[in-house]
């Protein structure tokens, strides 16, 4: 895991970039609409105003793949200005508060890695999602859960349109609830195991959140995909895995054994990352998996609160699943 810390001068420069984007969005009247095309269009150019040392670091991370993730520190979150942790991601309009400044910081940094995008079935297609415990979802396997473990997974492993990078910005984490991070090391598997894991002998299912929201929206629910969990070359493959939502044919002992070896390797490589307010964890969704340890929800306005964003290196791949070329929202029912 790499670390990058903004100097005080660089933090000021990042703040200026955020302020510049905010005023641009105000002029476009696009600030309230987080999935709107105006907001989306402004990001790539605005991201170039981030500190150069940070941009160089992000570019090296993207192009040279030195690690499965990194933590970016140095951004300031003033807790008193934040307001209580919301009870649900679906909040009344106009109640975002100053969290929006942090959202802008998150999408700016993310935009230096590629294009941020959203799923129609995740938090109503919002480009930035709120992660906090939601009452009644304690035992689910989704962003609102708390009592259940979030098993190791690549974000949206079931879909070829999954993000290349996942960004998690911490706004509040009084109880130091850890995010789990586990880089994949292909050398930890035999050539034969890598070959088996690359064959379409695995079924990756979408999580219930996608299915439930697709039904609500009248969209075709995404279907489980029969696929390999490794792809992109024999010697240094990438990974599309979900400990909870992957299945093999019960008769296929070879596929199950290889999957067990992969799971074991990932479990051995995992570490707990308890993010502090202002820290941003970026995970390479092709080279590392993530999860979350269980924790008791408080529901007192002081719960752990993260902002999440997904980034793709190639927005064109999802063109058939987006309503128009300038839209960042992938319609899950068309994602195929
Ligand atoms: Fe996730």
Tab-separated table of C-alpha atoms and ligand atoms in Angstrom:
chain	number	residue	atom	x	y	z
A	1	UNK	CA	0.000	0.000	0.000
A	2	UNK	CA	1.395	3.360	-1.024
A	3	UNK	CA	0.921	6.642	0.815
A	4	UNK	CA	0.886	10.190	-0.437
A	5	UNK	CA	0.562	13.205	1.842
A	6	UNK	CA	-0.342	16.652	0.580
A	7	UNK	CA	1.886	19.387	1.955
A	8	UNK	CA	0.062	22.414	3.449
A	9	UNK	CA	0.747	24.325	0.205
A	10	UNK	CA	-0.561	21.455	-1.889
A	11	UNK	CA	-3.672	21.240	0.280
A	12	UNK	CA	-4.294	24.936	-0.346
A	13	UNK	CA	-3.877	24.349	-4.065
A	14	UNK	CA	-6.328	21.431	-3.948
A	15	UNK	CA	-8.772	23.651	-2.056
A	16	UNK	CA	-8.428	26.309	-4.743
A	17	UNK	CA	-9.121	23.690	-7.421
A	18	UNK	CA	-12.240	22.600	-5.517
A	19	UNK	CA	-13.383	26.210	-5.106
A	20	UNK	CA	-12.838	26.820	-8.826
A	21	UNK	CA	-14.929	23.798	-9.716
A	22	UNK	CA	-17.652	24.828	-7.243
A	23	UNK	CA	-18.009	28.286	-8.770
A	24	UNK	CA	-17.980	26.838	-12.281
A	25	UNK	CA	-20.778	24.490	-11.293
A	26	UNK	CA	-22.720	27.307	-9.643
A	27	UNK	CA	-22.534	29.237	-12.911
A	28	UNK	CA	-23.797	26.189	-14.762
A	29	UNK	CA	-26.404	25.705	-12.036
A	30	UNK	CA	-25.128	22.136	-11.988
A	31	UNK	CA	-23.987	21.760	-8.407
A	32	UNK	CA	-27.142	20.207	-7.036
A	33	UNK	CA	-27.342	17.611	-9.784
A	34	UNK	CA	-24.522	15.233	-8.980
A	35	UNK	CA	-25.208	12.942	-11.915
A	36	UNK	CA	-25.860	15.748	-14.378
A	37	UNK	CA	-23.866	16.107	-17.540
A	38	UNK	CA	-22.731	19.672	-16.672
A	39	UNK	CA	-21.023	18.469	-13.534
A	40	UNK	CA	-19.516	15.515	-15.344
A	41	UNK	CA	-18.242	17.669	-18.204
A	42	UNK	CA	-16.414	20.107	-15.922
A	43	UNK	CA	-14.335	17.512	-14.098
A	44	UNK	CA	-11.432	16.532	-16.388
A	45	UNK	CA	-10.238	20.082	-16.961
A	46	UNK	CA	-10.782	21.096	-13.321
A	47	UNK	CA	-8.690	18.120	-12.199
A	48	UNK	CA	-5.664	19.581	-13.990
A	49	UNK	CA	-5.584	22.329	-11.368
A	50	UNK	CA	-4.631	19.851	-8.655
A	51	UNK	CA	-1.031	20.021	-7.385
A	52	UNK	CA	1.435	18.812	-9.969
A	53	UNK	CA	3.247	16.433	-7.625
A	54	UNK	CA	-0.100	14.739	-6.905
A	55	UNK	CA	-0.988	14.551	-10.598
A	56	UNK	CA	2.380	12.948	-11.340
A	57	UNK	CA	1.838	10.432	-8.540
A	58	UNK	CA	-1.662	9.563	-9.827
A	59	UNK	CA	-0.376	9.165	-13.370
A	60	UNK	CA	2.408	6.840	-12.225
A	61	UNK	CA	-0.118	4.811	-10.216
A	62	UNK	CA	-2.335	4.524	-13.291
A	63	UNK	CA	0.315	3.763	-15.876
A	64	UNK	CA	2.937	1.810	-13.968
A	65	UNK	CA	0.688	-0.127	-11.560
A	66	UNK	CA	3.168	-0.063	-8.669
A	67	UNK	CA	0.570	-1.171	-6.087
A	68	UNK	CA	-3.037	-2.260	-5.646
A	69	UNK	CA	-3.957	0.886	-3.778
A	70	UNK	CA	-2.837	3.941	-1.891
A	71	UNK	CA	-3.943	6.310	0.838
A	72	UNK	CA	-3.921	10.024	0.112
A	73	UNK	CA	-3.700	12.162	3.254
A	74	UNK	CA	-3.543	15.864	3.936
A	75	UNK	CA	-7.095	16.937	3.102
A	76	UNK	CA	-8.866	18.561	6.039
A	77	UNK	CA	-12.349	17.677	7.241
A	78	UNK	CA	-13.618	19.975	10.005
A	79	UNK	CA	-16.052	17.830	11.944
A	80	UNK	CA	-18.040	20.764	13.345
A	81	UNK	CA	-18.849	21.895	9.815
A	82	UNK	CA	-19.976	18.481	8.683
A	83	UNK	CA	-23.331	18.048	10.376
A	84	UNK	CA	-24.569	14.667	11.568
A	85	UNK	CA	-23.947	11.499	9.611
A	86	UNK	CA	-27.121	11.067	7.553
A	87	UNK	CA	-29.473	8.211	8.377
A	88	UNK	CA	-29.873	7.244	4.723
A	89	UNK	CA	-28.176	8.020	1.414
A	90	UNK	CA	-31.496	9.184	0.001
A	91	UNK	CA	-31.761	12.561	1.701
A	92	UNK	CA	-34.089	15.467	1.010
A	93	UNK	CA	-32.777	17.893	-1.620
A	94	UNK	CA	-30.641	20.730	-0.271
A	95	UNK	CA	-29.391	18.923	2.812
A	96	UNK	CA	-25.945	17.971	1.528
A	97	UNK	CA	-24.307	20.693	3.660
A	98	UNK	CA	-20.582	21.254	3.393
A	99	UNK	CA	-20.062	17.605	2.559
A	100	UNK	CA	-20.315	18.772	-1.036
A	101	UNK	CA	-16.849	20.385	-0.785
A	102	UNK	CA	-15.442	17.000	0.119
A	103	UNK	CA	-17.377	15.358	-2.694
A	104	UNK	CA	-15.788	17.787	-5.126
A	105	UNK	CA	-12.318	16.997	-3.779
A	106	UNK	CA	-13.026	13.274	-4.181
A	107	UNK	CA	-14.263	13.530	-7.771
A	108	UNK	CA	-11.402	15.852	-8.733
A	109	UNK	CA	-8.742	13.426	-7.534
A	110	UNK	CA	-10.674	10.519	-9.074
A	111	UNK	CA	-10.926	12.354	-12.396
A	112	UNK	CA	-7.149	12.438	-12.672
A	113	UNK	CA	-7.304	8.632	-12.967
A	114	UNK	CA	-10.079	8.429	-15.566
A	115	UNK	CA	-13.796	9.169	-15.884
A	116	UNK	CA	-16.022	8.969	-12.836
A	117	UNK	CA	-19.291	7.196	-13.559
A	118	UNK	CA	-22.377	5.894	-11.788
A	119	UNK	CA	-24.767	2.949	-11.972
A	120	UNK	CA	-28.474	3.618	-12.366
A	121	UNK	CA	-29.123	1.017	-9.660
A	122	UNK	CA	-26.718	2.414	-7.066
A	123	UNK	CA	-28.020	5.332	-4.990
A	124	UNK	CA	-30.242	6.636	-7.788
A	125	UNK	CA	-27.364	7.078	-10.214
A	126	UNK	CA	-25.459	9.532	-8.016
A	127	UNK	CA	-21.827	10.044	-9.089
A	128	UNK	CA	-20.758	10.140	-5.447
A	129	UNK	CA	-22.312	7.688	-3.019
A	130	UNK	CA	-22.704	7.968	0.742
A	131	UNK	CA	-21.608	5.004	2.814
A	132	UNK	CA	-23.010	4.843	6.305
A	133	UNK	CA	-24.978	2.252	8.278
A	134	UNK	CA	-28.665	2.208	7.418
A	135	UNK	CA	-31.219	1.035	9.958
A	136	UNK	CA	-32.758	-2.285	8.901
A	137	UNK	CA	-29.841	-3.201	6.592
A	138	UNK	CA	-27.479	-4.350	9.365
A	139	UNK	CA	-27.157	-7.927	8.108
A	140	UNK	CA	-27.186	-7.294	4.378
A	141	UNK	CA	-24.149	-7.499	2.117
A	142	UNK	CA	-24.289	-3.927	0.910
A	143	UNK	CA	-23.070	-0.421	1.670
A	144	UNK	CA	-25.698	0.141	4.384
A	145	UNK	CA	-24.795	-2.958	6.372
A	146	UNK	CA	-22.818	-2.935	9.606
A	147	UNK	CA	-23.226	-6.167	11.618
A	148	UNK	CA	-22.263	-8.398	8.691
A	149	UNK	CA	-18.769	-8.711	7.284
A	150	UNK	CA	-18.363	-7.301	3.807
A	151	UNK	CA	-16.397	-10.152	2.277
A	152	UNK	CA	-13.438	-9.549	0.012
A	153	UNK	CA	-14.603	-8.395	-3.405
A	154	UNK	CA	-13.847	-6.392	-6.496
A	155	UNK	CA	-16.445	-3.666	-6.859
A	156	UNK	CA	-19.190	-4.911	-9.207
A	157	UNK	CA	-17.149	-7.988	-10.084
A	158	UNK	CA	-20.152	-9.430	-11.963
A	159	UNK	CA	-19.945	-6.840	-14.749
A	160	UNK	CA	-17.292	-6.225	-17.388
A	161	UNK	CA	-18.168	-2.536	-16.909
A	162	UNK	CA	-16.926	-2.530	-13.318
A	163	UNK	CA	-14.763	0.412	-12.295
A	164	UNK	CA	-10.995	0.414	-12.745
A	165	UNK	CA	-10.539	2.380	-9.526
A	166	UNK	CA	-12.615	2.816	-6.419
A	167	UNK	CA	-12.253	5.899	-4.217
A	168	UNK	CA	-13.302	5.990	-0.568
A	169	UNK	CA	-13.003	9.343	1.191
A	170	UNK	CA	-13.479	9.283	4.946
A	171	UNK	CA	-15.512	12.084	6.499
A	172	UNK	CA	-16.016	10.523	9.927
A	173	UNK	CA	-14.820	7.373	11.637
A	174	UNK	CA	-14.917	7.859	15.422
A	175	UNK	CA	-14.770	4.123	16.074
A	176	UNK	CA	-11.931	3.551	13.608
A	177	UNK	CA	-13.936	0.929	11.709
A	178	UNK	CA	-11.489	-0.706	9.306
A	179	UNK	CA	-11.880	-1.016	5.587
A	180	UNK	CA	-10.204	-4.244	4.507
A	181	UNK	CA	-7.698	-4.080	1.676
A	182	UNK	CA	-6.109	-7.106	0.015
A	183	UNK	CA	-3.777	-6.873	-2.995
A	184	UNK	CA	-3.672	-9.766	-5.459
A	185	UNK	CA	-0.310	-11.390	-6.125
A	186	UNK	CA	-0.477	-13.643	-9.216
A	187	UNK	CA	2.884	-15.169	-8.237
A	188	UNK	CA	1.151	-16.663	-5.204
A	189	UNK	CA	-0.674	-19.090	-7.516
A	190	UNK	CA	0.698	-21.824	-9.755
A	191	UNK	CA	0.542	-21.472	-13.535
A	192	UNK	CA	-2.034	-24.257	-13.586
A	193	UNK	CA	-4.198	-22.533	-10.978
A	194	UNK	CA	-4.040	-19.272	-12.970
A	195	UNK	CA	-5.081	-21.133	-16.116
A	196	UNK	CA	-8.103	-22.722	-14.412
A	197	UNK	CA	-9.125	-19.434	-12.798
A	198	UNK	CA	-9.021	-17.732	-16.222
A	199	UNK	CA	-11.533	-20.154	-17.737
A	200	UNK	CA	-15.295	-19.469	-17.730
A	201	UNK	CA	-15.941	-21.891	-14.897
A	202	UNK	CA	-17.231	-19.327	-12.385
A	203	UNK	CA	-20.539	-17.607	-11.883
A	204	UNK	CA	-20.368	-14.044	-10.550
A	205	UNK	CA	-23.715	-12.747	-9.317
A	206	UNK	CA	-24.685	-9.094	-8.822
A	207	UNK	CA	-25.401	-8.026	-5.245
A	208	UNK	CA	-28.983	-7.569	-4.051
A	209	UNK	CA	-28.784	-3.785	-4.190
A	210	UNK	CA	-28.480	-3.878	-7.999
A	211	UNK	CA	-31.321	-6.399	-8.247
A	212	UNK	CA	-33.669	-4.541	-5.897
A	213	UNK	CA	-33.139	-1.137	-7.504
A	214	UNK	CA	-33.416	-2.582	-11.015
A	215	UNK	CA	-36.817	-4.024	-10.055
A	216	UNK	CA	-37.872	-0.648	-8.580
A	217	UNK	CA	-36.837	1.157	-11.741
A	218	UNK	CA	-38.430	-1.358	-14.097
A	219	UNK	CA	-34.982	-2.168	-15.534
A	220	UNK	CA	-33.915	-5.616	-16.613
A	221	UNK	CA	-32.091	-7.125	-13.609
A	222	UNK	CA	-28.425	-7.853	-14.287
A	223	UNK	CA	-27.831	-11.571	-14.807
A	224	UNK	CA	-25.031	-13.605	-13.216
A	225	UNK	CA	-22.083	-13.902	-15.579
A	226	UNK	CA	-20.216	-17.138	-16.327
A	227	UNK	CA	-16.620	-16.033	-16.550
A	228	UNK	CA	-13.055	-16.472	-15.420
A	229	UNK	CA	-12.092	-14.671	-12.210
A	230	UNK	CA	-8.667	-13.886	-13.708
A	231	UNK	CA	-8.217	-12.174	-17.058
A	232	UNK	CA	-5.782	-10.134	-19.101
A	233	UNK	CA	-2.803	-12.410	-19.603
A	234	UNK	CA	-1.182	-15.495	-18.256
A	235	UNK	CA	1.729	-14.243	-16.197
A	236	UNK	CA	0.295	-11.116	-14.538
A	237	UNK	CA	-3.487	-11.356	-14.777
A	238	UNK	CA	-6.066	-9.020	-13.322
A	239	UNK	CA	-8.792	-10.084	-10.946
A	240	UNK	CA	-12.620	-10.038	-10.879
A	241	UNK	CA	-13.636	-11.800	-7.706
A	242	UNK	CA	-16.262	-11.725	-4.988
A	243	UNK	CA	-15.853	-14.076	-2.051
A	244	UNK	CA	-19.606	-14.039	-1.316
A	245	UNK	CA	-21.122	-13.852	-4.787
A	246	UNK	CA	-18.930	-16.316	-6.722
A	247	UNK	CA	-20.017	-19.877	-7.451
A	248	UNK	CA	-18.610	-22.865	-9.281
A	249	UNK	CA	-20.270	-25.950	-10.649
A	250	UNK	CA	-20.403	-28.289	-7.602
A	251	UNK	CA	-19.046	-31.071	-9.841
A	252	UNK	CA	-16.023	-29.029	-10.879
A	253	UNK	CA	-13.559	-29.886	-8.114
A	254	UNK	CA	-10.644	-28.408	-10.049
A	255	UNK	CA	-12.320	-25.000	-10.336
A	256	UNK	CA	-13.269	-25.077	-6.659
A	257	UNK	CA	-9.727	-25.969	-5.567
A	258	UNK	CA	-8.216	-23.164	-7.646
A	259	UNK	CA	-10.773	-20.724	-6.236
A	260	UNK	CA	-9.917	-21.840	-2.706
A	261	UNK	CA	-6.227	-21.185	-3.397
A	262	UNK	CA	-7.041	-17.697	-4.701
A	263	UNK	CA	-9.288	-16.937	-1.725
A	264	UNK	CA	-6.576	-18.118	0.618
A	265	UNK	CA	-3.956	-15.932	-1.055
A	266	UNK	CA	-6.194	-12.866	-0.811
A	267	UNK	CA	-7.050	-13.546	2.830
A	268	UNK	CA	-3.388	-13.825	3.688
A	269	UNK	CA	-2.610	-10.521	1.989
A	270	UNK	CA	-5.379	-8.506	3.630
A	271	UNK	CA	-4.820	-5.687	6.044
A	272	UNK	CA	-7.101	-3.381	7.967
A	273	UNK	CA	-7.142	0.263	6.917
A	274	UNK	CA	-8.926	2.425	9.473
A	275	UNK	CA	-9.339	5.652	7.537
A	276	UNK	CA	-9.198	8.944	9.408
A	277	UNK	CA	-11.299	11.951	8.350
A	278	UNK	CA	-9.817	13.487	5.193
A	279	UNK	CA	-7.998	10.313	4.149
A	280	UNK	CA	-8.789	8.967	0.714
A	281	UNK	CA	-8.230	5.310	-0.137
A	282	UNK	CA	-7.923	4.540	-3.836
A	283	UNK	CA	-8.091	0.861	-4.747
A	284	UNK	CA	-7.098	-0.492	-8.148
A	285	UNK	CA	-10.209	-2.609	-8.747
A	286	UNK	CA	-8.307	-4.887	-11.143
A	287	UNK	CA	-5.435	-5.603	-8.782
A	288	UNK	CA	-6.840	-5.601	-5.259
A	289	UNK	CA	-10.028	-6.518	-3.438
A	290	UNK	CA	-11.615	-4.797	-0.479
A	291	UNK	CA	-14.173	-5.425	2.230
A	292	UNK	CA	-15.198	-4.217	5.666
A	293	UNK	CA	-15.087	-5.590	9.181
A	294	UNK	CA	-18.385	-5.755	11.089
A	295	UNK	CA	-19.122	-2.931	13.494
A	296	UNK	CA	-21.963	-1.863	15.778
A	297	UNK	CA	-24.006	0.938	14.237
A	298	UNK	CA	-24.780	3.882	16.510
A	299	UNK	CA	-27.590	5.705	14.665
A	300	UNK	CA	-26.806	8.814	16.700
A	301	UNK	CA	-25.450	11.030	13.916
A	302	UNK	CA	-21.847	9.991	14.706
A	303	UNK	CA	-21.656	6.855	12.580
A	304	UNK	CA	-18.833	6.138	10.177
A	305	UNK	CA	-19.373	8.118	6.995
A	306	UNK	CA	-17.477	7.620	3.744
A	307	UNK	CA	-17.981	9.019	0.253
A	308	UNK	CA	-17.458	6.581	-2.617
A	309	UNK	CA	-16.775	7.037	-6.304
A	310	UNK	CA	-15.998	4.690	-9.195
A	311	UNK	CA	-13.635	5.510	-12.076
A	312	UNK	CA	-13.275	3.930	-15.495
A	313	UNK	CA	-10.285	4.268	-17.806
A	314	UNK	CA	-12.479	3.726	-20.850
A	315	UNK	CA	-15.954	5.222	-20.751
A	316	UNK	CA	-16.602	4.111	-24.309
A	317	UNK	CA	-16.884	0.503	-23.222
A	318	UNK	CA	-20.199	1.379	-21.566
A	319	UNK	CA	-21.544	3.511	-24.427
A	320	UNK	CA	-24.355	1.058	-25.280
A	321	UNK	CA	-25.515	1.155	-21.663
A	322	UNK	CA	-25.576	4.973	-21.333
A	323	UNK	CA	-28.496	7.038	-22.601
A	324	UNK	CA	-26.253	9.532	-24.404
A	325	UNK	CA	-22.560	10.043	-24.984
A	326	UNK	CA	-22.285	12.791	-22.347
A	327	UNK	CA	-24.005	10.859	-19.577
A	328	UNK	CA	-21.953	9.247	-16.804
A	329	UNK	CA	-24.777	6.930	-15.718
A	330	UNK	CA	-24.583	3.286	-16.772
A	331	UNK	CA	-28.090	1.854	-17.055
A	332	UNK	CA	-27.666	-1.468	-15.325
A	333	UNK	CA	-30.439	-3.108	-17.353
A	334	UNK	CA	-28.485	-2.426	-20.544
A	335	UNK	CA	-25.050	-3.286	-19.165
A	336	UNK	CA	-25.304	-6.940	-20.317
B	1	LIG	FE1	-17.217	-2.555	-2.321
